[in-house]
Amino acid sequence: MRALLGTTIPIGMALTLCLTASCERKAQTQVFTIGMSQCNLGEPWRVQMNADVKTAADKHPSIKMIFKDAQNDGLKQRAHVEEFVSAGVDLIIISPLEAQPLTKPVAKAMDVGIPVIVLDRRVRGDKYTCFIGADNKQIGRAAGRWIVKQLGGKGKVVELKGLMTSTPGQDRHTGFRAGIEGSEIEVIFEADMKWLEGKARGEMESALARFDEIDLVYAHNDPGAHGAYLAAKAAGREKDIMFVGIDALPHEGIIYVKQGILDATFEYPTCGKEAIDIALKILNGEEVPKEITLGSRLFTTENVEAGGEPIGSEP
Ligand code: FRU
């Protein structure tokens, strides 16, 4: 700068140059803090979601991530959001355990001007910046239709539901029921296994004890389908039953299909990369859509080696 001042550049202009340079340096070095609250890290799918967020965030030196794990405790997750607000983070990403209890904390963060990206499970109402997830009703419906086809229009089915106070559980249920409507598929047993393999196994033991004939298990996630398979295997009945799950992680559901443990699994994308893409846009003051719906693929014994196939968008 001294060199510049020694030449013919007027002092005002030099000052402007100086200020612009320092502003640019500040803009380049500005770091945004993003707080992410994950509802639990006990399941492979959620571990993958955090890994996807981290991989995407690591590519941007302007982002500093703070990860918190609520360990399936709604109160803990509520406290996370409140802590992020008092720490004054620039943006919050949340994958909520349940819709109702997390609605207010998210709304409060929005009230103080902190944008919130909600992933995979919804909160109530529309007080959030952007929701990213797949269409769980569509996945449930596609599962229902596929099952009707596989069973030739009739059969006895067990439905192992995800946590029914979370929106994917509700939507995978209503979508499925719509998908089997008009067929002679009978849901002979249904239970809330809360997304947990161990609980699914216990519920399946009850179903097996009550019913001599079960044609297929539709579980709202792959851990649930796997738990049901283990119960059937312990009872020596796994070969008589088909198992269908949702998630299709490469190192979980897809492997189960390849091994013949599951007959089908539907992909449930983690939204991790998309969350960071959208976070950057918000932090840079760009407009973002309120809803981002990601697609899903169906993997079966027949198509798994070829990479599955996209599920249709039929009504
Ligand atoms: C993991 C999980 C997934 C499921 C998703 C629904 O916690 O249970 O298996 O697809 O949550 O929110």
mmCIF file of C-alpha atoms and ligand atoms in Angstrom:
data_model
loop_
_atom_site.group_PDB
_atom_site.id
_atom_site.type_symbol
_atom_site.label_atom_id
_atom_site.label_comp_id
_atom_site.label_asym_id
_atom_site.label_seq_id
_atom_site.Cartn_x
_atom_site.Cartn_y
_atom_site.Cartn_z
ATOM 1 C CA MET A 1 0.000 0.000 0.000
ATOM 2 C CA ARG A 2 2.882 2.363 0.809
ATOM 3 C CA ALA A 3 4.150 1.797 -2.722
ATOM 4 C CA LEU A 4 0.771 2.800 -4.043
ATOM 5 C CA LEU A 5 0.645 5.959 -1.896
ATOM 6 C CA GLY A 6 4.075 6.987 -3.179
ATOM 7 C CA THR A 7 2.754 7.062 -6.746
ATOM 8 C CA THR A 8 0.125 9.266 -8.315
ATOM 9 C CA ILE A 9 -2.919 7.440 -6.931
ATOM 10 C CA PRO A 10 -5.057 9.883 -4.931
ATOM 11 C CA ILE A 11 -5.414 9.129 -1.220
ATOM 12 C CA GLY A 12 -9.230 8.660 -1.416
ATOM 13 C CA MET A 13 -8.873 6.063 -4.137
ATOM 14 C CA ALA A 14 -6.110 4.313 -2.233
ATOM 15 C CA LEU A 15 -8.330 4.170 0.811
ATOM 16 C CA THR A 16 -11.177 2.723 -1.243
ATOM 17 C CA LEU A 17 -8.817 0.121 -2.690
ATOM 18 C CA CYS A 18 -7.604 -0.691 0.783
ATOM 19 C CA LEU A 19 -11.127 -1.076 2.181
ATOM 20 C CA THR A 20 -12.255 -3.186 -0.789
ATOM 21 C CA ALA A 21 -9.241 -5.455 -0.401
ATOM 22 C CA SER A 22 -9.849 -5.911 3.300
ATOM 23 C CA CYS A 23 -13.571 -6.550 2.728
ATOM 24 C CA GLU A 24 -12.763 -9.145 0.110
ATOM 25 C CA ARG A 25 -10.301 -10.815 2.436
ATOM 26 C CA LYS A 26 -12.989 -10.889 5.144
ATOM 27 C CA ALA A 27 -15.566 -12.293 2.756
ATOM 28 C CA GLN A 28 -13.113 -14.984 1.694
ATOM 29 C CA THR A 29 -12.273 -15.918 5.247
ATOM 30 C CA GLN A 30 -15.822 -15.721 6.639
ATOM 31 C CA VAL A 31 -16.693 -18.977 8.279
ATOM 32 C CA PHE A 32 -20.312 -20.058 8.707
ATOM 33 C CA THR A 33 -21.159 -22.310 11.615
ATOM 34 C CA ILE A 34 -23.800 -24.956 10.950
ATOM 35 C CA GLY A 35 -25.274 -26.928 13.838
ATOM 36 C CA MET A 36 -26.632 -30.334 12.907
ATOM 37 C CA SER A 37 -28.871 -32.318 15.238
ATOM 38 C CA GLN A 38 -29.292 -35.968 14.282
ATOM 39 C CA CYS A 39 -32.118 -37.819 16.070
ATOM 40 C CA ASN A 40 -29.917 -40.858 16.667
ATOM 41 C CA LEU A 41 -26.734 -42.460 15.430
ATOM 42 C CA GLY A 42 -27.638 -45.999 16.414
ATOM 43 C CA GLU A 43 -28.733 -46.973 12.898
ATOM 44 C CA PRO A 44 -26.514 -47.322 9.810
ATOM 45 C CA TRP A 45 -28.752 -45.074 7.706
ATOM 46 C CA ARG A 46 -28.272 -42.120 10.068
ATOM 47 C CA VAL A 47 -24.532 -42.720 10.352
ATOM 48 C CA GLN A 48 -24.482 -42.555 6.539
ATOM 49 C CA MET A 49 -26.490 -39.325 6.535
ATOM 50 C CA ASN A 50 -23.977 -37.641 8.862
ATOM 51 C CA ALA A 51 -21.069 -38.999 6.803
ATOM 52 C CA ASP A 52 -22.654 -37.579 3.625
ATOM 53 C CA VAL A 53 -23.136 -34.190 5.291
ATOM 54 C CA LYS A 54 -19.540 -34.203 6.532
ATOM 55 C CA THR A 55 -18.076 -35.212 3.159
ATOM 56 C CA ALA A 56 -19.985 -32.413 1.439
ATOM 57 C CA ALA A 57 -19.154 -29.829 4.135
ATOM 58 C CA ASP A 58 -15.438 -30.752 4.155
ATOM 59 C CA LYS A 59 -15.210 -29.514 0.564
ATOM 60 C CA HIS A 60 -16.060 -25.984 1.738
ATOM 61 C CA PRO A 61 -13.556 -24.282 4.053
ATOM 62 C CA SER A 62 -16.201 -21.614 4.680
ATOM 63 C CA ILE A 63 -18.306 -24.115 6.649
ATOM 64 C CA LYS A 64 -17.713 -25.280 10.189
ATOM 65 C CA MET A 65 -19.990 -28.139 11.260
ATOM 66 C CA ILE A 66 -21.070 -28.944 14.812
ATOM 67 C CA PHE A 67 -22.701 -32.405 15.014
ATOM 68 C CA LYS A 68 -24.949 -33.479 17.884
ATOM 69 C CA ASP A 69 -26.582 -36.888 18.444
ATOM 70 C CA ALA A 70 -29.920 -36.899 20.318
ATOM 71 C CA GLN A 71 -29.739 -40.662 20.957
ATOM 72 C CA ASN A 72 -33.451 -41.137 20.201
ATOM 73 C CA ASP A 73 -34.405 -38.680 22.944
ATOM 74 C CA GLY A 74 -36.786 -35.903 21.897
ATOM 75 C CA LEU A 75 -35.958 -33.714 24.888
ATOM 76 C CA LYS A 76 -32.265 -33.963 24.119
ATOM 77 C CA GLN A 77 -32.927 -32.953 20.543
ATOM 78 C CA ARG A 78 -35.026 -30.014 21.659
ATOM 79 C CA ALA A 79 -32.092 -28.918 23.879
ATOM 80 C CA HIS A 80 -29.759 -29.190 20.854
ATOM 81 C CA VAL A 81 -31.814 -26.683 18.908
ATOM 82 C CA GLU A 82 -31.956 -24.340 21.895
ATOM 83 C CA GLU A 83 -28.178 -24.612 22.378
ATOM 84 C CA PHE A 84 -27.577 -23.850 18.703
ATOM 85 C CA VAL A 85 -29.805 -20.786 19.031
ATOM 86 C CA SER A 86 -27.997 -19.463 22.113
ATOM 87 C CA ALA A 87 -24.635 -20.147 20.485
ATOM 88 C CA GLY A 88 -25.823 -18.030 17.530
ATOM 89 C CA VAL A 89 -25.002 -20.538 14.782
ATOM 90 C CA ASP A 90 -25.565 -19.328 11.229
ATOM 91 C CA LEU A 91 -27.822 -22.224 10.192
ATOM 92 C CA ILE A 92 -29.350 -25.359 11.698
ATOM 93 C CA ILE A 93 -29.812 -28.749 10.028
ATOM 94 C CA ILE A 94 -32.127 -31.131 11.842
ATOM 95 C CA SER A 95 -33.398 -34.634 11.198
ATOM 96 C CA PRO A 96 -36.115 -34.698 13.867
ATOM 97 C CA LEU A 97 -37.026 -37.736 15.932
ATOM 98 C CA GLU A 98 -40.735 -36.882 15.948
ATOM 99 C CA ALA A 99 -42.761 -34.151 14.293
ATOM 100 C CA GLN A 100 -44.765 -32.599 17.126
ATOM 101 C CA PRO A 101 -42.144 -32.081 19.886
ATOM 102 C CA LEU A 102 -39.584 -30.527 17.530
ATOM 103 C CA THR A 103 -41.981 -28.126 15.822
ATOM 104 C CA LYS A 104 -41.766 -25.360 18.431
ATOM 105 C CA PRO A 105 -37.974 -25.339 18.916
ATOM 106 C CA VAL A 106 -37.502 -25.130 15.139
ATOM 107 C CA ALA A 107 -40.058 -22.293 14.915
ATOM 108 C CA LYS A 108 -38.238 -20.425 17.704
ATOM 109 C CA ALA A 109 -34.929 -20.653 15.845
ATOM 110 C CA MET A 110 -36.646 -19.247 12.770
ATOM 111 C CA ASP A 111 -38.099 -16.432 14.903
ATOM 112 C CA VAL A 112 -34.612 -15.234 15.823
ATOM 113 C CA GLY A 113 -33.533 -15.360 12.185
ATOM 114 C CA ILE A 114 -31.647 -18.661 12.060
ATOM 115 C CA PRO A 115 -32.525 -20.619 8.901
ATOM 116 C CA VAL A 116 -33.425 -24.268 9.460
ATOM 117 C CA ILE A 117 -33.103 -27.148 6.985
ATOM 118 C CA VAL A 118 -35.244 -30.144 7.969
ATOM 119 C CA LEU A 119 -34.133 -33.531 6.661
ATOM 120 C CA ASP A 120 -36.099 -36.754 6.050
ATOM 121 C CA ARG A 121 -38.624 -36.502 8.918
ATOM 122 C CA ARG A 122 -40.888 -33.476 9.034
ATOM 123 C CA VAL A 123 -41.975 -31.021 11.699
ATOM 124 C CA ARG A 124 -45.570 -29.764 11.774
ATOM 125 C CA GLY A 125 -46.627 -26.660 9.883
ATOM 126 C CA ASP A 126 -44.369 -24.638 7.612
ATOM 127 C CA LYS A 127 -42.030 -22.734 9.921
ATOM 128 C CA TYR A 128 -38.732 -23.947 8.502
ATOM 129 C CA THR A 129 -36.600 -22.775 5.597
ATOM 130 C CA CYS A 130 -36.367 -25.923 3.491
ATOM 131 C CA PHE A 131 -37.413 -29.555 3.792
ATOM 132 C CA ILE A 132 -35.402 -32.190 1.931
ATOM 133 C CA GLY A 133 -36.557 -35.794 1.737
ATOM 134 C CA ALA A 134 -37.969 -38.508 -0.471
ATOM 135 C CA ASP A 135 -41.696 -39.036 -1.008
ATOM 136 C CA ASN A 136 -42.514 -41.681 1.585
ATOM 137 C CA LYS A 137 -46.118 -42.043 0.423
ATOM 138 C CA GLN A 138 -44.862 -42.779 -3.063
ATOM 139 C CA ILE A 139 -42.354 -45.319 -1.739
ATOM 140 C CA GLY A 140 -45.076 -47.013 0.343
ATOM 141 C CA ARG A 141 -47.413 -47.096 -2.638
ATOM 142 C CA ALA A 142 -44.710 -48.527 -4.905
ATOM 143 C CA ALA A 143 -44.009 -51.189 -2.266
ATOM 144 C CA GLY A 144 -47.725 -52.026 -2.093
ATOM 145 C CA ARG A 145 -48.025 -52.363 -5.859
ATOM 146 C CA TRP A 146 -44.885 -54.470 -6.133
ATOM 147 C CA ILE A 147 -46.156 -56.752 -3.366
ATOM 148 C CA VAL A 148 -49.575 -57.173 -5.038
ATOM 149 C CA LYS A 149 -47.777 -58.224 -8.214
ATOM 150 C CA GLN A 150 -45.415 -60.634 -6.462
ATOM 151 C CA LEU A 151 -48.205 -62.321 -4.540
ATOM 152 C CA GLY A 152 -50.508 -62.574 -7.570
ATOM 153 C CA GLY A 153 -53.066 -60.233 -6.021
ATOM 154 C CA LYS A 154 -53.684 -62.103 -2.767
ATOM 155 C CA GLY A 155 -51.881 -63.186 0.349
ATOM 156 C CA LYS A 156 -51.265 -62.693 4.060
ATOM 157 C CA VAL A 157 -48.964 -59.867 4.983
ATOM 158 C CA VAL A 158 -47.311 -58.602 8.173
ATOM 159 C CA GLU A 159 -46.659 -54.848 8.308
ATOM 160 C CA LEU A 160 -43.895 -53.740 10.667
ATOM 161 C CA LYS A 161 -44.248 -49.998 10.952
ATOM 162 C CA GLY A 162 -41.680 -47.323 11.700
ATOM 163 C CA LEU A 163 -42.193 -44.937 14.605
ATOM 164 C CA MET A 164 -45.753 -43.783 13.944
ATOM 165 C CA THR A 165 -45.178 -40.370 15.511
ATOM 166 C CA SER A 166 -42.627 -39.699 12.753
ATOM 167 C CA THR A 167 -43.833 -38.712 9.295
ATOM 168 C CA PRO A 168 -42.008 -41.416 7.259
ATOM 169 C CA GLY A 169 -43.771 -44.096 9.360
ATOM 170 C CA GLN A 170 -47.167 -42.487 8.753
ATOM 171 C CA ASP A 171 -46.554 -41.992 5.035
ATOM 172 C CA ARG A 172 -45.037 -45.422 4.358
ATOM 173 C CA HIS A 173 -48.140 -46.875 6.008
ATOM 174 C CA THR A 174 -50.800 -44.850 4.156
ATOM 175 C CA GLY A 175 -48.925 -45.161 0.860
ATOM 176 C CA PHE A 176 -48.718 -48.935 1.250
ATOM 177 C CA ARG A 177 -52.398 -49.262 2.098
ATOM 178 C CA ALA A 178 -53.253 -47.236 -1.017
ATOM 179 C CA GLY A 179 -50.931 -49.468 -3.065
ATOM 180 C CA ILE A 180 -52.689 -52.709 -2.042
ATOM 181 C CA GLU A 181 -56.195 -51.258 -2.303
ATOM 182 C CA GLY A 182 -58.507 -53.296 -4.483
ATOM 183 C CA SER A 183 -56.379 -56.453 -4.126
ATOM 184 C CA GLU A 184 -57.015 -59.438 -1.896
ATOM 185 C CA ILE A 185 -53.933 -58.783 0.191
ATOM 186 C CA GLU A 186 -54.806 -59.135 3.852
ATOM 187 C CA VAL A 187 -52.701 -57.420 6.528
ATOM 188 C CA ILE A 188 -53.031 -60.030 9.277
ATOM 189 C CA PHE A 189 -50.649 -58.401 11.765
ATOM 190 C CA GLU A 190 -49.277 -54.891 12.186
ATOM 191 C CA ALA A 191 -47.084 -53.374 14.866
ATOM 192 C CA ASP A 192 -44.973 -50.275 15.497
ATOM 193 C CA MET A 193 -41.368 -51.476 15.672
ATOM 194 C CA LYS A 194 -40.114 -47.880 16.031
ATOM 195 C CA TRP A 195 -37.520 -48.370 13.252
ATOM 196 C CA LEU A 196 -35.591 -50.817 15.471
ATOM 197 C CA GLU A 197 -34.313 -54.218 14.363
ATOM 198 C CA GLY A 198 -34.588 -55.744 17.845
ATOM 199 C CA LYS A 199 -38.163 -54.568 18.295
ATOM 200 C CA ALA A 200 -39.089 -55.806 14.807
ATOM 201 C CA ARG A 201 -37.700 -59.215 15.661
ATOM 202 C CA GLY A 202 -39.808 -59.365 18.839
ATOM 203 C CA GLU A 203 -42.986 -58.326 16.977
ATOM 204 C CA MET A 204 -42.323 -60.894 14.268
ATOM 205 C CA GLU A 205 -41.968 -63.614 16.912
ATOM 206 C CA SER A 206 -45.501 -62.723 18.049
ATOM 207 C CA ALA A 207 -46.786 -62.789 14.468
ATOM 208 C CA LEU A 208 -45.181 -66.187 13.837
ATOM 209 C CA ALA A 209 -46.663 -67.580 17.042
ATOM 210 C CA ARG A 210 -50.158 -66.417 16.040
ATOM 211 C CA PHE A 211 -50.217 -67.239 12.312
ATOM 212 C CA ASP A 212 -49.245 -70.466 10.570
ATOM 213 C CA GLU A 213 -49.436 -68.804 7.201
ATOM 214 C CA ILE A 214 -47.518 -65.611 6.466
ATOM 215 C CA ASP A 215 -46.623 -64.864 2.837
ATOM 216 C CA LEU A 216 -44.706 -61.627 3.173
ATOM 217 C CA VAL A 217 -43.362 -59.061 5.628
ATOM 218 C CA TYR A 218 -43.435 -55.391 4.627
ATOM 219 C CA ALA A 219 -41.177 -53.494 7.042
ATOM 220 C CA HIS A 220 -40.813 -49.715 6.903
ATOM 221 C CA ASN A 221 -37.020 -49.996 6.969
ATOM 222 C CA ASP A 222 -34.323 -52.572 6.254
ATOM 223 C CA PRO A 223 -33.313 -53.100 9.900
ATOM 224 C CA GLY A 224 -36.992 -53.964 10.547
ATOM 225 C CA ALA A 225 -37.119 -56.395 7.619
ATOM 226 C CA HIS A 226 -33.861 -57.985 8.768
ATOM 227 C CA GLY A 227 -35.153 -58.362 12.339
ATOM 228 C CA ALA A 228 -38.271 -60.100 10.969
ATOM 229 C CA TYR A 229 -36.106 -62.386 8.833
ATOM 230 C CA LEU A 230 -34.032 -63.385 11.870
ATOM 231 C CA ALA A 231 -37.187 -64.255 13.829
ATOM 232 C CA ALA A 232 -38.508 -66.338 10.910
ATOM 233 C CA LYS A 233 -35.136 -68.071 10.513
ATOM 234 C CA ALA A 234 -35.060 -68.966 14.209
ATOM 235 C CA ALA A 235 -38.522 -70.516 13.729
ATOM 236 C CA GLY A 236 -37.370 -72.357 10.580
ATOM 237 C CA ARG A 237 -39.899 -70.453 8.435
ATOM 238 C CA GLU A 238 -37.740 -67.921 6.560
ATOM 239 C CA LYS A 239 -37.997 -69.822 3.253
ATOM 240 C CA ASP A 240 -41.808 -69.621 3.246
ATOM 241 C CA ILE A 241 -41.904 -65.844 3.655
ATOM 242 C CA MET A 242 -40.835 -62.908 1.486
ATOM 243 C CA PHE A 243 -39.220 -59.856 3.112
ATOM 244 C CA VAL A 244 -39.414 -56.283 1.834
ATOM 245 C CA GLY A 245 -37.700 -53.278 3.402
ATOM 246 C CA ILE A 246 -36.802 -49.627 2.747
ATOM 247 C CA ASP A 247 -33.458 -47.731 2.827
ATOM 248 C CA ALA A 248 -31.267 -49.723 0.405
ATOM 249 C CA LEU A 249 -27.934 -48.686 1.855
ATOM 250 C CA PRO A 250 -25.125 -50.242 -0.216
ATOM 251 C CA HIS A 251 -23.660 -51.907 2.878
ATOM 252 C CA GLU A 252 -27.015 -52.953 4.378
ATOM 253 C CA GLY A 253 -30.244 -53.457 2.373
ATOM 254 C CA ILE A 254 -28.539 -54.002 -0.960
ATOM 255 C CA ILE A 255 -26.278 -56.646 0.541
ATOM 256 C CA TYR A 256 -29.330 -58.330 2.101
ATOM 257 C CA VAL A 257 -30.969 -58.492 -1.340
ATOM 258 C CA LYS A 258 -27.783 -59.912 -2.878
ATOM 259 C CA GLN A 259 -27.642 -62.517 -0.121
ATOM 260 C CA GLY A 260 -31.294 -63.480 -0.648
ATOM 261 C CA ILE A 261 -32.286 -62.302 2.848
ATOM 262 C CA LEU A 262 -34.563 -59.570 1.486
ATOM 263 C CA ASP A 263 -36.605 -59.921 -1.698
ATOM 264 C CA ALA A 264 -36.733 -56.184 -2.265
ATOM 265 C CA THR A 265 -35.675 -52.873 -0.789
ATOM 266 C CA PHE A 266 -36.582 -49.310 -1.776
ATOM 267 C CA GLU A 267 -33.920 -46.623 -1.654
ATOM 268 C CA TYR A 268 -34.342 -43.853 0.888
ATOM 269 C CA PRO A 269 -31.730 -41.198 0.028
ATOM 270 C CA THR A 270 -29.947 -39.638 3.016
ATOM 271 C CA CYS A 271 -30.183 -36.027 1.707
ATOM 272 C CA GLY A 272 -26.736 -35.288 3.190
ATOM 273 C CA LYS A 273 -25.096 -33.780 0.106
ATOM 274 C CA GLU A 274 -28.224 -31.856 -0.852
ATOM 275 C CA ALA A 275 -28.407 -30.394 2.673
ATOM 276 C CA ILE A 276 -24.987 -28.760 2.273
ATOM 277 C CA ASP A 277 -25.743 -27.524 -1.271
ATOM 278 C CA ILE A 278 -28.878 -25.824 0.030
ATOM 279 C CA ALA A 279 -27.172 -24.539 3.197
ATOM 280 C CA LEU A 280 -24.555 -22.753 1.067
ATOM 281 C CA LYS A 281 -27.241 -21.139 -1.051
ATOM 282 C CA ILE A 282 -29.123 -19.912 2.015
ATOM 283 C CA LEU A 283 -25.925 -18.581 3.606
ATOM 284 C CA ASN A 284 -25.117 -16.737 0.399
ATOM 285 C CA GLY A 285 -28.500 -15.063 0.479
ATOM 286 C CA GLU A 286 -29.978 -17.039 -2.423
ATOM 287 C CA GLU A 287 -33.613 -18.120 -2.616
ATOM 288 C CA VAL A 288 -34.178 -21.844 -2.132
ATOM 289 C CA PRO A 289 -37.266 -23.986 -2.685
ATOM 290 C CA LYS A 290 -39.339 -24.781 0.396
ATOM 291 C CA GLU A 291 -39.532 -28.482 -0.504
ATOM 292 C CA ILE A 292 -36.974 -30.670 -2.241
ATOM 293 C CA THR A 293 -38.157 -34.176 -3.063
ATOM 294 C CA LEU A 294 -35.534 -36.765 -3.942
ATOM 295 C CA GLY A 295 -36.224 -39.887 -6.003
ATOM 296 C CA SER A 296 -36.051 -43.539 -4.982
ATOM 297 C CA ARG A 297 -35.043 -46.831 -6.619
ATOM 298 C CA LEU A 298 -36.306 -50.356 -6.239
ATOM 299 C CA PHE A 299 -33.763 -53.162 -5.790
ATOM 300 C CA THR A 300 -34.874 -56.767 -6.225
ATOM 301 C CA THR A 301 -33.115 -60.092 -6.631
ATOM 302 C CA GLU A 302 -33.540 -59.672 -10.406
ATOM 303 C CA ASN A 303 -32.266 -56.111 -10.836
ATOM 304 C CA VAL A 304 -29.849 -55.569 -7.945
ATOM 305 C CA GLU A 305 -26.718 -56.386 -9.960
ATOM 306 C CA ALA A 306 -27.805 -53.891 -12.625
ATOM 307 C CA GLY A 307 -28.257 -51.135 -10.028
ATOM 308 C CA GLY A 308 -32.015 -51.318 -9.459
ATOM 309 C CA GLU A 309 -34.617 -49.218 -11.236
ATOM 310 C CA PRO A 310 -36.269 -45.881 -10.438
ATOM 311 C CA ILE A 311 -39.738 -46.092 -8.931
ATOM 312 C CA GLY A 312 -42.452 -44.554 -11.058
ATOM 313 C CA SER A 313 -44.333 -41.391 -10.274
ATOM 314 C CA GLU A 314 -47.709 -43.005 -10.943
ATOM 315 C CA PRO A 315 -50.516 -41.725 -8.682
HETATM 316 C C1 FRU B 1 -33.139 -44.448 10.624
HETATM 317 C C2 FRU B 1 -34.407 -44.629 9.943
HETATM 318 C C3 FRU B 1 -34.279 -45.221 8.567
HETATM 319 C C4 FRU B 1 -35.556 -44.791 7.996
HETATM 320 C C5 FRU B 1 -35.607 -43.371 8.474
HETATM 321 C C6 FRU B 1 -36.947 -42.771 8.524
HETATM 322 O O1 FRU B 1 -33.372 -43.848 11.875
HETATM 323 O O2 FRU B 1 -35.193 -45.459 10.741
HETATM 324 O O3 FRU B 1 -34.084 -46.598 8.595
HETATM 325 O O4 FRU B 1 -35.633 -44.941 6.651
HETATM 326 O O5 FRU B 1 -35.071 -43.409 9.748
HETATM 327 O O6 FRU B 1 -36.905 -41.502 9.090
#
